[in-house]
XYZ file of C-alpha atoms in Angstrom:
397
model
C 149.235 33.601 44.674
C 148.298 37.268 44.327
C 149.203 39.550 47.207
C 145.829 41.268 46.861
C 144.023 38.242 48.359
C 143.172 38.475 52.042
C 145.819 37.207 54.394
C 143.268 34.856 56.041
C 143.356 32.746 52.876
C 147.014 31.955 53.559
C 146.356 30.529 57.030
C 142.865 29.074 56.657
C 142.399 25.355 56.029
C 140.478 24.081 53.096
C 137.057 22.811 54.158
C 136.187 19.414 52.827
C 132.600 18.646 51.936
C 130.816 17.168 54.967
C 129.807 13.548 54.736
C 127.163 11.759 56.806
C 128.299 8.583 58.508
C 125.432 6.522 59.874
C 125.925 5.130 63.346
C 126.027 1.418 63.903
C 122.526 0.158 64.573
C 121.727 -2.629 66.993
C 118.249 -3.292 65.627
C 116.995 -5.097 62.572
C 114.727 -2.190 61.552
C 115.814 0.322 58.928
C 117.159 3.713 60.089
C 114.728 6.629 59.929
C 116.822 8.623 57.463
C 117.141 5.595 55.183
C 113.432 4.867 54.977
C 111.724 6.013 51.760
C 109.338 8.917 52.074
C 105.687 8.208 51.204
C 104.517 9.157 47.728
C 101.129 10.371 48.910
C 100.227 12.394 51.936
C 98.391 10.649 54.725
C 94.609 10.891 54.583
C 92.767 11.343 57.860
C 89.471 9.683 58.600
C 88.071 12.998 59.767
C 88.670 14.488 56.287
C 86.622 11.700 54.693
C 83.757 12.160 57.114
C 84.116 8.706 58.684
C 84.235 10.004 62.256
C 81.007 11.202 63.734
C 81.262 14.307 65.817
C 79.961 14.029 69.354
C 76.793 15.923 69.960
C 77.212 18.777 72.379
C 75.502 18.046 75.654
C 73.148 20.735 76.929
C 74.909 22.691 79.613
C 73.099 23.764 82.749
C 73.569 27.449 83.511
C 72.789 29.575 86.524
C 69.767 31.017 84.714
C 68.096 27.607 84.766
C 68.352 27.479 88.572
C 65.674 30.025 89.420
C 64.309 30.510 92.971
C 61.016 28.936 94.126
C 57.859 30.585 92.903
C 54.862 31.308 95.126
C 52.997 28.334 93.688
C 55.905 25.984 94.429
C 56.190 27.331 97.970
C 52.518 26.522 98.544
C 53.191 22.941 97.406
C 56.219 22.658 99.670
C 54.261 23.982 102.621
C 51.975 20.953 102.383
C 54.908 18.610 102.936
C 57.176 20.565 105.299
C 56.658 22.512 108.483
C 57.258 26.285 108.487
C 60.572 25.777 110.317
C 61.739 23.250 107.714
C 60.641 25.467 104.840
C 62.555 28.405 106.328
C 65.672 26.222 106.652
C 65.339 25.174 102.995
C 65.142 28.786 101.840
C 68.172 29.780 103.947
C 70.177 26.824 102.604
C 69.369 27.574 98.968
C 70.221 31.226 99.463
C 73.643 30.250 100.831
C 74.491 28.110 97.766
C 75.784 29.920 94.701
C 73.840 28.962 91.529
C 77.080 29.006 89.527
C 78.477 26.213 91.726
C 75.390 24.106 91.125
C 75.686 24.653 87.375
C 79.322 23.540 87.332
C 79.097 20.628 89.760
C 75.709 19.319 88.711
C 76.800 18.389 85.166
C 78.678 15.231 84.142
C 82.420 15.693 84.403
C 84.553 15.595 81.252
C 87.989 16.126 82.796
C 90.735 13.537 83.243
C 89.844 12.936 86.912
C 86.290 11.760 86.252
C 85.062 8.345 87.381
C 85.021 5.426 84.894
C 81.432 4.580 85.858
C 78.151 6.344 86.514
C 77.196 6.549 90.156
C 74.849 8.726 92.141
C 77.069 9.906 94.971
C 74.115 11.529 96.722
C 72.625 8.116 97.597
C 73.956 5.902 100.382
C 75.061 2.381 99.541
C 73.660 0.072 102.226
C 76.744 -2.190 102.319
C 79.685 0.197 101.902
C 78.479 3.558 103.183
C 76.097 2.520 105.950
C 76.543 -1.148 106.913
C 74.207 -2.811 109.368
C 76.110 -3.284 112.619
C 75.274 -5.038 115.859
C 74.056 -2.803 118.714
C 76.552 -1.520 121.222
C 74.790 -3.442 124.017
C 76.253 -6.658 122.605
C 79.745 -5.607 123.691
C 80.949 -7.384 126.853
C 84.233 -6.228 128.490
C 84.522 -9.569 130.338
C 84.259 -11.609 127.157
C 86.813 -14.470 126.989
C 87.200 -18.009 125.669
C 86.605 -21.000 127.908
C 89.551 -22.898 129.308
C 90.182 -26.580 128.691
C 88.817 -27.465 132.131
C 85.553 -25.640 131.477
C 85.121 -27.353 128.095
C 85.863 -30.710 129.725
C 83.184 -30.050 132.374
C 80.622 -29.274 129.660
C 81.454 -32.513 127.868
C 81.252 -34.500 131.134
C 77.860 -33.062 132.017
C 76.584 -33.862 128.538
C 77.743 -37.489 128.842
C 76.011 -37.844 132.219
C 72.724 -36.580 130.817
C 72.803 -38.856 127.787
C 69.914 -41.328 127.433
C 70.474 -45.097 127.427
C 70.373 -45.204 123.635
C 72.155 -42.040 122.370
C 71.636 -40.929 118.810
C 73.683 -38.887 116.413
C 71.184 -36.050 116.721
C 72.139 -35.616 120.390
C 75.764 -34.915 119.493
C 74.762 -32.481 116.766
C 72.603 -30.548 119.249
C 75.443 -30.489 121.767
C 78.020 -29.206 119.233
C 75.644 -26.507 117.958
C 74.371 -25.229 121.303
C 77.521 -25.432 123.435
C 79.226 -22.073 123.850
C 82.995 -21.701 123.693
C 83.098 -18.298 125.409
C 82.190 -16.813 128.788
C 80.075 -13.645 128.907
C 76.984 -12.354 127.147
C 75.574 -14.760 124.572
C 75.117 -11.836 122.158
C 78.849 -11.088 122.277
C 79.504 -14.502 120.697
C 76.498 -14.856 118.405
C 76.326 -11.266 117.119
C 79.492 -9.379 118.158
C 79.935 -5.663 117.802
C 82.550 -4.886 115.142
C 83.758 -1.612 113.653
C 85.317 -3.236 110.598
C 83.683 -2.651 107.231
C 81.832 -5.756 106.004
C 83.028 -7.598 102.935
C 81.549 -6.510 99.625
C 79.327 -9.303 98.273
C 80.677 -11.065 95.195
C 78.643 -12.420 92.327
C 78.570 -16.188 91.871
C 78.740 -15.682 88.131
C 82.002 -13.787 88.491
C 83.454 -16.626 90.564
C 82.505 -19.144 87.894
C 84.126 -17.066 85.158
C 87.336 -16.685 87.146
C 87.419 -20.386 87.967
C 86.783 -21.331 84.329
C 89.607 -19.122 83.069
C 92.133 -21.004 85.236
C 91.644 -24.321 83.445
C 94.975 -25.971 82.654
C 95.362 -27.869 79.404
C 96.947 -31.298 79.092
C 100.279 -30.069 77.672
C 100.756 -27.637 80.570
C 99.959 -30.360 83.116
C 102.540 -32.624 81.494
C 105.076 -29.780 81.581
C 104.360 -29.213 85.297
C 105.027 -32.872 86.053
C 108.265 -32.891 84.042
C 109.764 -29.657 85.407
C 108.269 -29.372 88.892
C 107.089 -25.774 88.322
C 103.553 -24.805 89.262
C 101.147 -23.032 86.945
C 101.852 -19.549 88.350
C 105.613 -19.922 87.865
C 105.159 -21.072 84.268
C 102.953 -18.066 83.528
C 105.546 -15.688 85.014
C 108.343 -16.927 82.724
C 109.439 -14.508 80.021
C 109.010 -16.193 76.620
C 110.134 -14.727 73.296
C 109.878 -16.182 69.783
C 113.220 -15.451 68.090
C 112.986 -17.307 64.763
C 109.720 -17.994 62.935
C 109.605 -19.269 59.370
C 108.009 -21.845 57.106
C 109.833 -25.020 56.163
C 109.035 -27.374 53.282
C 109.702 -31.121 53.182
C 109.832 -32.707 49.730
C 108.293 -36.212 49.714
C 107.046 -38.571 47.032
C 103.571 -37.229 47.684
C 104.660 -33.621 47.103
C 105.778 -30.679 49.189
C 104.638 -30.636 52.815
C 104.938 -27.207 54.476
C 105.123 -26.715 58.239
C 105.787 -23.873 60.664
C 109.075 -23.661 62.603
C 109.600 -21.788 65.881
C 112.773 -21.135 67.873
C 111.817 -19.789 71.298
C 113.773 -18.654 74.359
C 112.369 -18.753 77.896
C 113.760 -17.519 81.227
C 112.770 -16.344 84.661
C 114.958 -13.213 84.699
C 117.073 -14.589 87.567
C 119.611 -16.809 85.819
C 117.455 -19.572 84.288
C 117.527 -19.722 80.473
C 116.575 -22.276 77.851
C 115.760 -22.518 74.144
C 113.322 -24.823 72.385
C 112.305 -25.693 68.853
C 108.838 -26.551 67.598
C 107.600 -27.680 64.220
C 104.049 -28.462 63.161
C 101.577 -27.902 60.368
C 99.509 -25.706 62.718
C 100.874 -22.315 63.726
C 99.629 -22.363 67.336
C 100.698 -25.954 67.922
C 104.256 -25.227 66.743
C 104.461 -22.171 68.998
C 103.250 -24.168 72.017
C 105.752 -26.958 71.287
C 108.645 -24.490 71.170
C 107.503 -22.762 74.373
C 107.195 -26.026 76.326
C 110.558 -27.250 75.007
C 112.250 -23.984 76.042
C 110.844 -24.212 79.583
C 111.776 -27.894 79.793
C 115.381 -27.173 78.666
C 116.015 -24.277 81.073
C 119.413 -24.374 82.786
C 121.039 -22.048 85.346
C 123.846 -19.804 84.107
C 126.421 -18.175 86.410
C 126.098 -14.401 86.802
C 128.536 -12.010 88.461
C 126.788 -9.740 90.979
C 123.492 -10.800 89.380
C 123.992 -8.452 86.428
C 126.773 -9.628 84.048
C 128.868 -12.668 83.110
C 132.196 -13.940 84.446
C 134.856 -12.706 82.014
C 134.835 -12.919 78.222
C 133.550 -16.150 76.675
C 133.156 -17.455 73.146
C 130.734 -19.841 71.488
C 130.807 -21.475 68.065
C 128.069 -23.327 66.211
C 128.770 -24.266 62.595
C 130.148 -21.124 60.893
C 128.781 -18.695 63.506
C 131.090 -17.409 66.235
C 129.854 -15.306 69.150
C 131.983 -13.344 71.620
C 130.399 -12.230 74.900
C 132.218 -9.624 76.989
C 131.574 -8.550 80.582
C 130.964 -4.868 81.253
C 130.795 -2.542 84.321
C 127.528 -1.481 85.984
C 125.381 0.878 83.957
C 126.812 -0.203 80.608
C 123.625 -1.933 79.497
C 123.214 -4.703 76.960
C 124.746 -3.611 73.642
C 124.556 -6.438 71.163
C 122.510 -7.949 68.384
C 118.726 -8.073 68.772
C 118.619 -11.871 69.201
C 121.313 -11.828 71.904
C 119.544 -8.888 73.565
C 116.337 -10.935 73.957
C 118.305 -13.861 75.419
C 119.963 -11.553 77.971
C 116.604 -10.029 78.827
C 115.093 -13.454 79.558
C 118.147 -14.481 81.603
C 118.292 -11.234 83.608
C 121.693 -10.013 82.346
C 121.905 -6.215 82.566
C 125.467 -5.322 81.507
C 127.126 -7.101 78.587
C 128.551 -6.554 75.119
C 128.569 -9.084 72.286
C 130.023 -9.460 68.827
C 128.962 -11.902 66.110
C 131.752 -12.759 63.670
C 131.649 -14.721 60.446
C 128.178 -16.096 59.672
C 125.152 -14.345 61.198
C 122.613 -17.108 60.798
C 119.827 -16.479 63.309
C 119.415 -20.068 64.501
C 123.157 -20.616 64.930
C 123.510 -17.224 66.675
C 120.961 -18.188 69.330
C 122.516 -21.616 69.904
C 126.061 -20.204 70.022
C 125.009 -17.558 72.567
C 123.517 -20.175 74.883
C 126.633 -22.338 74.471
C 128.852 -19.382 75.436
C 126.733 -18.554 78.500
C 126.930 -22.144 79.748
C 130.700 -22.380 79.162
C 131.668 -19.713 81.721
C 134.509 -20.612 84.071
C 133.941 -19.570 87.655
C 136.830 -18.095 89.694
C 136.473 -20.924 92.224
C 136.995 -23.521 89.502
C 140.089 -21.730 88.179
C 141.562 -21.418 91.684
C 140.881 -25.097 92.401
C 142.496 -26.155 89.118
C 145.630 -24.099 89.856
C 145.840 -25.190 93.475
C 145.435 -21.627 94.734
C 143.243 -19.995 97.352
C 140.660 -17.510 96.165
C 140.477 -14.299 98.234
C 138.165 -11.356 97.624
C 140.643 -8.448 97.496
C 137.948 -5.827 98.044
C 136.742 -7.348 101.309
C 140.316 -7.740 102.586
C 141.272 -4.181 101.617
C 138.161 -2.549 103.086
C 138.162 -4.700 106.202
C 135.036 -6.700 105.335
C 132.770 -3.644 105.002
C 131.588 -4.664 101.530
């Protein structure tokens, strides 16, 4: 080496060319940097003239709000008294025309109402309901005691004719009061509560018609014991969807296959399979089978599993590992959906050997159901299980 080279060359390290190592992805989608760039630039609908521009609404300005002319004042004088006309002129003089121009137009900001309503009018039900007069209030108003009601019934029996009819009892039940005080306080009481908003009968019919339960859901409710609201609240996810073909002597018969997972997010989990020639029928079969096969899984602190467990189905092996709070669910996408339906929040998983989707789902459920609880281990070893944290902290946990 020549002595004329800088001395920093003797002590500096050779820089290797930088290489990009892609991080491990936990999704089935392709990474952004690995996706091919489009050959053509994106064409906007506005460039092709497919979007019609909104016509500008005429804006009201302060110049349009001119004061009353002499001819208009003569017309107003026919309808109002001089005192009222003077009050109108004073009120209009106190209002700035610029405020009227800004507030009189339809709002276009984000805080505008989703409907058109004239706020200057009074709604007879909401804004100004019809209330009973204050004279109907009675401070001594109270309900009758049992003795007083018994006396009314006794007097009615004494006054009954020899041949009583059903109409007599109906008159007695309708006309007999159950309170003591003014009759108006019971028949038309004074109330300061806002009346109920009237509902349309058509809306009630539409709501009632939308709650119709089909035959398959009724059968599922009888088999599982869940009501309709609980079944609708279950989290359902289709994990595997593909077409299968059965070769028969009549030819190839194709059908749809679904593998679905269902859970309530609180420890209940189940998987179901459905197969039919119709897409919707196969999906419904898999959903009902998943809800019917739901089983409880043990969860530590309601967030993770008890220890590390393994599951094996055919050539697929799954390892599930417990993790501390805040770790999250870091695993394959299929296992992530199963944990989401079950309510598991902290867990790691690894799929070794074959990564067949159907076997991965079944192996994960097998591993979750094969957890060994600490109580079972202590009972098998003949030991006594003690929570060390509660003993150490004096039961403050």
